[in-house]
Amino acid sequence: MVSRVIPVDPFDLVVFGGTGDLARRKILPGLYRRFLAGQIPEGSRIIGAARTEMGEAEFRGHVGRAITEFVASAKRSDDTLRGFLGIVGYAAVDARGDDGWSELAALMRRDVVQAFYFSVAPSLFGGIAERLHRFAIATPASRIVVEKPFGRDLATARALNATLAAHFDESQIYRIDHYLGKETVQNLMAVRFANILFEPLWNARHVDHVQITVAETVGVGGRAAYYARAGAMRDMVQNHLMQLLCLIAMEAPYRFEPDAVRDEKLKVIRALQPVSPDDIVRGQYRGQAKKRGGAGNSFVEDVGDPASRTESYVALKVEIANWRWKGTPFYLRTGKRLRGRESEIAIVFKEVPHSIFEDEEDWRENVLSIRLQPNEGMTLSVMIKEPGPGGMRLTEVPLDMSFAEALGEEGTDIPDAYERLIMDVIRGNQTLFMRGDEVEAAWAWTDPITADWDRRDDRPRPYDSGSSGPEDALMLLHRDGRRWREIHE
Ligand code: NAP
């Protein structure tokens, strides 16, 4: 299969926070990989921007080191790296002052696509947006890309939306959720809406329940200060898990175009029922991983606050009140320091209405498993007859589609979510970006949950590092006669 690289127009991309961690690990290496793939046309430029005073050569050195560190050596060559660094520039600007902005204005061209990536703290968004206009840098066609966290509740998200809206039209704003850039997540839409097979079954009559798991093995790491205030609900559920839930639950948009898709996702968020405290389990990891060869700190040690009541794990049962899903619970869970790094959506179908086989013990329900990581792909488990002369015994086998295997060489080279999303920005395609009203609706749903924890001063349940989460989270499904899918080590 020949890889299709869809060309984009020449562009000027300014990365505010170009010297920061996200730029170093994701944005710059991603752009390099697109350059290698031949997708960055001649005449394009990437301009890093941050307060640190440095020349172009010094910034190019920084970018070169980031690429050496984060792009597999098999994918690098001196020639392409030189070519890539040739399109990289730098401007020293301060988002809180006027220094450097005239110089940045002088660098920008008006006859190419202009995009500004705000890879900085959200408190700087307003200052940057305002100066992009005051210094006549942005045009009505410019695009801005903003990173999570997009607020910490409805009020702060509204304020952030208003700050951006004061300077940019909604059609210019790209709120990034990198989960939406993952190949499998987009495939979810292709599988649902380009095949006739699934739609008749995709409802409460045939789906028993849905599980969405995003399990991490890492702790809070270098993000302790941010995470201590955020917790799993704000950091993961309000955005990533909610977006996955929307893509599973939404109706078919009338066309695959940005507002049609986002309208359908918004309807799902608005149909989410309030969650009762009995349907949520919060957890916090204890420091017992040393024995297993891992880092041994507990959550409270990691965030440096023995009294912290922030959750590093959350599991909840979510109900969608609409015709398609009434009666089918969606169980969501995410956590840090769990036994495996695994992201999966599992659609668990109902049992057959009547079994004609005696061998019911071995019977399992059909499950469509959509893996985001590791090994992106989908598996549909089906029951077949066990081979051999042993009579009509049943066994479960997977119909497995690993994208890497199914797509051959191309599949091993699935673009990183950031690469794909940045190219969508240059193309002007907002389909995979969150609209302001979606973000606000998601906060409107999570706010009562987090406010209730604050009101009750709720204490998260401890769980061992390297485990599958708190015991109580198991009960969330057990009491409904169901069980979580295994998190693999
Ligand atoms: P970071 O490593 O702290 O980098 C911050 C960047 O902002 C640096 O380049 C810094 O450079 C620049 N900066 C700080 N103050 C500035 C000012 N007044 N004017 C201009 N530039 C300024 O942060 P990060 O981890 O890259 O995160 C950037 C954004 O992405 C944040 O909103 C974060 O929440 C979000 N995010 C990050 C990750 C991640 O994995 N890192 C994941 C998801 C979302 P100077 O000090 O030279 O100015």
XYZ file of C-alpha atoms and ligand atoms in Angstrom:
537
model
C 0.000 0.000 0.000
C 1.489 3.343 -1.016
C 1.404 5.988 1.684
C -0.633 8.974 0.624
C 0.769 12.263 1.828
C -1.793 14.959 1.267
C 0.055 18.183 0.501
C -0.556 21.351 2.465
C 0.084 24.962 1.471
C 3.284 26.712 2.565
C 2.968 28.099 6.072
C 4.518 30.133 8.869
C 4.014 28.276 12.152
C 4.983 30.128 15.326
C 5.384 27.875 18.355
C 5.013 29.977 21.505
C 6.741 27.951 24.202
C 9.122 26.632 21.530
C 11.749 25.973 24.209
C 9.307 24.097 26.492
C 8.779 20.425 27.246
C 5.807 19.804 24.939
C 7.552 21.441 21.980
C 10.697 19.414 22.632
C 8.967 16.046 23.036
C 6.032 16.269 20.652
C 5.620 19.331 18.455
C 9.127 19.722 16.976
C 9.831 15.982 16.486
C 6.343 15.647 14.950
C 7.036 18.444 12.489
C 10.337 16.822 11.577
C 8.572 13.531 10.826
C 6.127 15.378 8.537
C 9.106 17.029 6.846
C 10.606 13.576 6.281
C 7.308 12.364 4.846
C 7.500 15.215 2.336
C 4.420 16.933 3.682
C 5.979 20.264 4.561
C 6.180 22.237 1.339
C 9.043 24.446 0.320
C 8.769 27.962 1.590
C 7.311 26.918 4.960
C 8.831 28.127 8.213
C 8.682 27.087 11.855
C 9.474 29.853 14.307
C 10.069 29.107 17.972
C 9.096 31.870 20.381
C 9.806 32.213 24.106
C 11.325 34.735 26.503
C 14.835 33.266 26.519
C 17.147 35.439 24.456
C 18.929 33.307 21.883
C 19.923 33.437 18.256
C 18.581 31.323 15.435
C 21.634 29.035 15.482
C 21.199 28.319 19.174
C 17.522 27.460 18.772
C 18.325 25.227 15.800
C 20.780 23.410 18.047
C 17.995 22.929 20.598
C 15.630 21.590 17.914
C 18.315 19.264 16.543
C 18.867 17.790 20.010
C 15.107 17.313 20.518
C 14.883 15.417 17.242
C 17.894 13.247 18.055
C 16.305 12.401 21.385
C 12.711 11.823 20.288
C 12.833 10.558 16.697
C 13.960 6.957 16.167
C 17.450 6.881 14.640
C 16.237 4.760 11.692
C 14.035 7.672 10.708
C 16.736 10.351 10.854
C 19.382 11.385 8.392
C 21.881 14.227 8.494
C 20.606 15.574 5.192
C 16.962 15.767 6.185
C 17.846 17.159 9.585
C 19.896 19.911 7.932
C 17.017 20.595 5.542
C 14.545 20.765 8.386
C 16.693 23.031 10.560
C 16.984 25.312 7.542
C 13.306 26.230 7.901
C 13.520 26.805 11.661
C 13.770 30.318 13.103
C 13.434 31.947 16.511
C 11.979 35.100 18.028
C 12.436 36.167 21.657
C 9.089 37.532 22.892
C 7.525 38.021 26.292
C 3.825 37.212 26.560
C 3.584 39.619 29.490
C 5.450 42.523 27.914
C 5.987 44.197 24.553
C 9.591 43.156 24.035
C 10.282 41.320 20.795
C 6.843 41.586 19.220
C 7.805 44.092 16.506
C 10.659 41.790 15.494
C 8.236 38.864 15.289
C 5.850 40.992 13.197
C 8.679 41.766 10.786
C 9.380 38.030 10.349
C 5.829 37.042 9.416
C 4.561 36.813 5.834
C 1.014 37.557 4.770
C 0.884 35.414 1.635
C 1.154 32.028 3.389
C -0.955 30.144 5.939
C -0.277 31.548 9.416
C -0.639 29.423 12.530
C 0.272 30.185 16.144
C 0.692 27.292 18.556
C 0.137 28.431 22.172
C 2.299 25.807 23.887
C 2.470 27.876 27.056
C 0.528 28.123 30.331
C -3.120 29.147 29.762
C -2.535 32.271 31.876
C -0.435 33.556 28.947
C -3.068 32.969 26.231
C -4.690 36.388 26.685
C -1.405 38.299 26.539
C -0.334 36.517 23.373
C -3.724 36.825 21.638
C -3.901 40.536 22.399
C -0.371 41.272 21.185
C -0.819 39.249 18.001
C -3.435 41.857 17.114
C -1.901 44.996 18.588
C 1.328 44.328 16.678
C -0.674 43.546 13.521
C 0.795 40.048 13.318
C -2.403 37.974 13.083
C -4.798 38.277 10.154
C -8.460 37.179 9.897
C -7.153 33.974 8.297
C -4.630 33.120 11.059
C -5.174 30.016 13.157
C -4.335 29.531 16.802
C -3.782 26.205 18.538
C -4.365 25.949 22.275
C -3.377 23.155 24.633
C -5.103 21.597 27.581
C -5.881 22.301 30.343
C -8.709 24.352 28.917
C -9.860 25.733 32.258
C -10.331 23.840 35.527
C -14.116 24.278 35.693
C -16.930 25.877 33.736
C -16.232 29.406 34.976
C -12.523 29.361 34.052
C -13.233 27.691 30.682
C -15.802 30.368 29.894
C -13.322 33.083 30.834
C -10.665 31.483 28.614
C -13.106 31.159 25.713
C -14.070 34.822 26.159
C -10.399 35.880 26.190
C -9.744 34.092 22.915
C -13.054 35.211 21.391
C -12.088 38.836 22.019
C -9.362 38.427 19.392
C -10.188 35.406 17.254
C -13.272 33.959 15.617
C -14.236 30.393 16.673
C -13.327 29.230 13.148
C -9.711 30.281 13.875
C -9.393 28.465 17.221
C -8.044 24.880 17.377
C -8.397 23.392 20.888
C -6.188 20.353 20.780
C -7.080 17.031 22.399
C -4.389 14.713 21.140
C -6.598 11.665 21.746
C -8.645 12.772 18.761
C -5.529 12.655 16.590
C -4.919 8.968 17.300
C -5.323 6.677 14.317
C -7.616 4.271 16.155
C -9.881 7.021 17.375
C -10.454 8.222 13.851
C -10.877 4.646 12.767
C -13.697 4.386 15.235
C -15.614 6.828 13.072
C -14.648 4.973 9.890
C -15.700 1.632 11.361
C -19.007 2.998 12.617
C -19.986 5.120 9.644
C -18.403 3.396 6.633
C -19.667 -0.126 7.386
C -23.222 -1.420 7.561
C -22.249 -4.211 9.966
C -22.143 -2.381 13.255
C -24.927 0.188 13.142
C -27.853 -2.229 13.689
C -26.144 -3.470 16.865
C -24.884 -0.115 18.094
C -27.560 0.625 20.686
C -28.963 -0.299 24.087
C -30.869 -3.258 22.665
C -27.653 -5.056 21.733
C -24.854 -3.435 23.714
C -24.773 -4.547 27.341
C -22.256 -1.932 28.412
C -19.185 -0.033 27.296
C -15.849 0.192 29.131
C -13.330 2.932 28.495
C -9.962 2.456 30.184
C -6.950 4.741 30.067
C -4.373 3.177 32.381
C -0.931 4.647 32.947
C 2.061 3.149 34.754
C 3.724 6.502 35.398
C 3.053 8.677 38.432
C 2.596 12.432 38.298
C 6.238 12.901 37.296
C 7.287 16.447 36.480
C 3.701 17.694 36.418
C 3.187 17.456 40.194
C 2.299 21.112 40.773
C -0.333 21.097 38.047
C -1.642 17.635 38.840
C -2.019 18.297 42.571
C -4.682 20.849 41.679
C -6.213 18.966 38.774
C -6.571 15.249 39.529
C -7.709 12.479 37.199
C -11.223 13.832 36.699
C -10.060 17.190 35.360
C -6.874 15.977 33.700
C -8.297 12.962 31.851
C -12.049 12.412 32.140
C -13.359 15.883 31.275
C -11.443 15.858 28.003
C -9.908 12.619 26.709
C -12.332 10.012 28.085
C -15.286 12.266 27.367
C -14.184 12.659 23.742
C -13.848 8.887 23.355
C -17.291 8.402 24.868
C -18.728 10.946 22.405
C -17.269 9.169 19.381
C -18.787 5.866 20.487
C -22.157 7.276 21.449
C -22.791 9.982 18.840
C -25.249 9.746 15.969
C -23.927 9.771 12.402
C -23.222 13.358 11.376
C -24.905 14.353 8.114
C -21.463 14.817 6.616
C -17.880 14.351 7.804
C -17.215 17.999 8.354
C -16.196 19.937 11.431
C -19.412 21.423 12.741
C -21.549 18.446 11.769
C -19.294 16.120 13.798
C -18.980 18.533 16.713
C -22.747 19.144 16.852
C -23.296 15.403 17.303
C -20.646 15.139 20.035
C -22.188 18.075 21.859
C -25.594 16.350 21.872
C -24.040 13.364 23.634
C -22.406 15.524 26.308
C -25.701 17.285 26.914
C -27.464 13.931 27.295
C -25.094 12.738 30.053
C -26.930 12.207 33.320
C -25.649 13.621 36.591
C -23.511 10.969 38.308
C -24.489 9.881 41.799
C -21.623 9.692 44.355
C -22.365 5.928 44.625
C -21.366 5.551 40.997
C -17.886 7.062 41.375
C -14.723 5.694 42.969
C -11.718 7.928 43.482
C -8.302 6.562 44.318
C -4.805 7.681 45.234
C -1.720 5.517 44.756
C 0.326 4.282 47.670
C 4.065 3.914 47.345
C 4.564 0.186 47.089
C 6.079 -0.127 43.682
C 9.726 -0.370 44.816
C 9.446 -4.105 45.366
C 8.300 -4.413 41.786
C 11.290 -2.458 40.599
C 9.376 0.761 40.060
C 9.610 4.205 41.618
C 8.415 3.954 45.168
C 6.841 7.274 46.040
C 3.247 7.568 47.040
C 1.019 10.188 45.415
C 1.184 12.481 48.443
C 4.994 12.276 48.384
C 5.034 12.980 44.647
C 2.928 16.121 45.017
C 4.689 17.096 48.261
C 1.484 17.406 50.270
C 0.696 14.746 52.918
C -2.870 16.069 53.191
C -3.599 16.000 49.450
C -7.073 14.707 48.597
C -6.538 14.877 44.858
C -7.365 11.664 43.007
C -4.824 9.889 40.815
C -7.512 7.386 39.798
C -11.171 7.659 39.054
C -13.769 5.153 37.889
C -17.369 6.037 37.185
C -20.577 4.747 35.740
C -22.119 7.098 33.218
C -25.613 7.003 31.767
C -26.669 8.652 28.538
C -30.299 9.672 28.461
C -31.317 9.286 24.831
C -33.150 6.718 22.736
C -30.043 4.964 21.538
C -28.323 4.448 24.884
C -30.905 4.531 27.676
C -30.121 1.465 29.799
C -26.558 0.862 28.572
C -24.020 2.083 31.135
C -20.647 3.424 30.089
C -17.974 2.599 32.673
C -14.985 4.915 32.555
C -11.718 4.528 34.456
C -8.331 6.129 34.335
C -5.426 6.224 36.703
C -1.729 6.572 37.271
C 0.750 3.969 38.563
C -1.482 1.113 37.468
C -0.209 -2.324 36.518
C -0.080 -1.625 32.784
C -0.070 1.144 30.237
C -3.159 0.441 28.236
C -5.941 2.422 26.599
C -8.935 0.525 25.378
C -12.567 0.990 24.518
C -14.564 -2.225 24.864
C -18.057 -2.551 23.480
C -19.515 -5.538 25.316
C -22.508 -6.982 23.506
C -25.458 -8.741 25.091
C -25.881 -12.472 25.292
C -27.720 -14.344 22.591
C -31.448 -14.469 23.474
C -31.428 -18.256 23.788
C -28.516 -20.653 23.717
C -28.968 -23.870 21.756
C -25.647 -25.276 22.974
C -25.181 -27.203 26.192
C -21.701 -25.910 26.687
C -22.789 -22.657 28.286
C -19.960 -22.435 30.841
C -17.481 -21.575 28.151
C -19.735 -19.072 26.573
C -18.525 -15.463 26.442
C -20.196 -12.352 25.180
C -18.966 -10.761 21.939
C -16.662 -7.851 22.620
C -15.403 -5.286 20.174
C -12.145 -4.021 21.641
C -10.634 -0.858 20.246
C -7.040 -0.451 21.409
C -5.461 2.965 21.455
C -2.238 1.713 22.995
C -0.210 -0.369 22.906
C -0.512 -1.967 19.465
C -3.274 0.208 17.997
C -6.020 -1.858 16.457
C -9.362 -3.563 16.895
C -10.400 -7.051 17.925
C -13.835 -8.603 17.751
C -14.191 -11.670 19.910
C -16.492 -14.310 18.461
C -17.546 -17.755 19.601
C -16.743 -20.694 17.329
C -16.683 -24.436 17.630
C -13.573 -25.785 19.291
C -11.674 -27.673 16.586
C -11.495 -31.458 16.775
C -13.768 -34.372 17.401
C -14.749 -33.418 20.962
C -18.352 -32.637 20.104
C -19.917 -29.208 19.928
C -17.723 -27.387 22.386
C -17.453 -23.643 22.035
C -14.389 -21.482 22.194
C -13.735 -17.804 21.873
C -11.408 -16.519 19.143
C -10.431 -12.994 18.216
C -11.001 -11.519 14.800
C -7.925 -9.395 15.122
C -6.988 -6.342 13.167
C -3.703 -4.877 14.224
C -3.252 -1.775 12.099
C 0.489 -2.281 11.932
C -0.002 -5.795 10.522
C -3.019 -5.093 8.346
C -1.463 -2.065 6.721
C 2.012 -3.558 6.287
C 4.894 -1.097 6.290
C 2.590 1.838 6.304
C 0.963 0.602 9.457
C 4.251 0.644 11.327
C 4.567 4.286 10.445
C 1.295 5.573 11.834
C 1.774 9.318 12.352
C 1.793 10.522 15.912
C -1.402 12.301 16.983
C 0.368 15.672 17.207
C 1.752 15.400 13.656
C -1.640 14.725 12.208
C -3.367 17.449 14.187
C -0.793 20.115 13.321
C -1.218 19.282 9.637
C -4.995 19.594 10.074
C -4.448 23.075 11.479
C -2.417 24.042 8.411
C -5.148 22.571 6.196
C -7.789 24.501 8.125
C -9.722 21.401 9.152
C -11.279 21.691 12.634
C -13.045 18.304 12.693
C -10.692 16.786 15.263
C -10.564 19.832 17.525
C -12.929 20.698 20.339
C -15.312 23.563 19.884
C -15.762 26.075 22.717
C -19.313 24.962 23.504
C -18.239 21.298 23.707
C -15.573 22.137 26.260
C -18.012 24.191 28.303
C -20.676 21.456 28.200
C -18.115 18.922 29.410
C -17.188 21.146 32.356
C -20.869 21.758 33.108
C -21.199 17.989 33.550
C -18.026 17.474 35.643
C -18.416 20.564 37.855
C -21.136 19.111 40.143
C -19.005 15.985 40.623
C -15.861 17.830 41.693
C -17.886 20.384 43.704
C -19.478 17.523 45.640
C -16.023 16.117 46.515
C -14.906 19.520 47.725
C -18.074 20.007 49.767
C -17.700 16.651 51.483
C -13.915 16.925 51.663
C -13.974 13.492 50.056
C -10.971 11.270 50.698
C -9.773 9.092 47.788
C -9.363 5.353 48.452
C -5.735 4.190 48.567
C -4.525 1.655 46.000
C -1.186 -0.059 45.566
C 1.102 1.178 42.853
C 1.213 -1.498 40.187
C -2.323 -2.714 40.928
C -5.514 -2.325 38.881
C -6.827 0.451 41.134
C -8.858 0.565 44.355
C -10.912 -2.492 45.372
C -14.064 -0.390 45.437
C -13.729 0.224 41.720
C -14.204 -3.517 41.159
C -17.467 -3.303 43.051
C -18.741 -0.624 40.717
C -19.173 -3.361 38.100
C -19.587 -6.411 40.343
C -22.755 -5.054 41.859
C -24.153 -4.774 38.305
C -23.115 -8.386 37.573
C -20.229 -7.292 35.344
C -16.451 -7.105 35.601
C -13.712 -4.850 34.357
C -11.535 -6.099 31.572
C -8.061 -7.010 32.649
C -5.319 -4.388 32.570
C -2.296 -6.258 31.206
C 1.150 -5.737 32.672
P 7.064 24.252 29.938
O 8.042 23.159 29.688
O 7.023 24.894 31.279
O 7.354 25.371 28.843
C 6.753 26.627 28.896
C 7.225 27.443 27.709
O 6.632 28.739 27.808
C 8.718 27.630 27.651
O 9.133 27.591 26.306
C 8.902 29.046 28.219
O 10.089 29.576 27.707
C 7.654 29.725 27.677
N 7.238 30.894 28.454
C 7.053 30.969 29.797
N 6.676 32.218 30.141
C 6.637 32.952 29.004
C 6.344 34.306 28.706
N 6.008 35.177 29.663
N 6.388 34.693 27.430
C 6.726 33.837 26.437
N 7.012 32.542 26.646
C 6.986 32.095 27.917
O 5.577 23.790 29.620
P 5.085 22.596 28.663
O 5.113 21.341 29.462
O 5.829 22.641 27.373
O 3.554 22.954 28.468
C 3.101 23.963 27.592
C 1.574 23.922 27.564
O 1.159 22.669 27.077
C 0.926 24.078 28.933
O -0.307 24.737 28.785
C 0.673 22.642 29.356
O -0.393 22.519 30.258
C 0.315 22.034 28.017
N 0.534 20.583 27.975
C 1.773 20.058 28.159
C 1.951 18.702 28.085
C 3.303 18.074 28.248
O 3.390 16.853 28.096
N 4.353 18.820 28.528
C 0.869 17.849 27.813
C -0.395 18.423 27.606
C -0.528 19.793 27.688
P 10.871 30.783 28.410
O 11.053 30.421 29.840
O 12.122 30.890 27.616
O 10.013 31.960 28.232
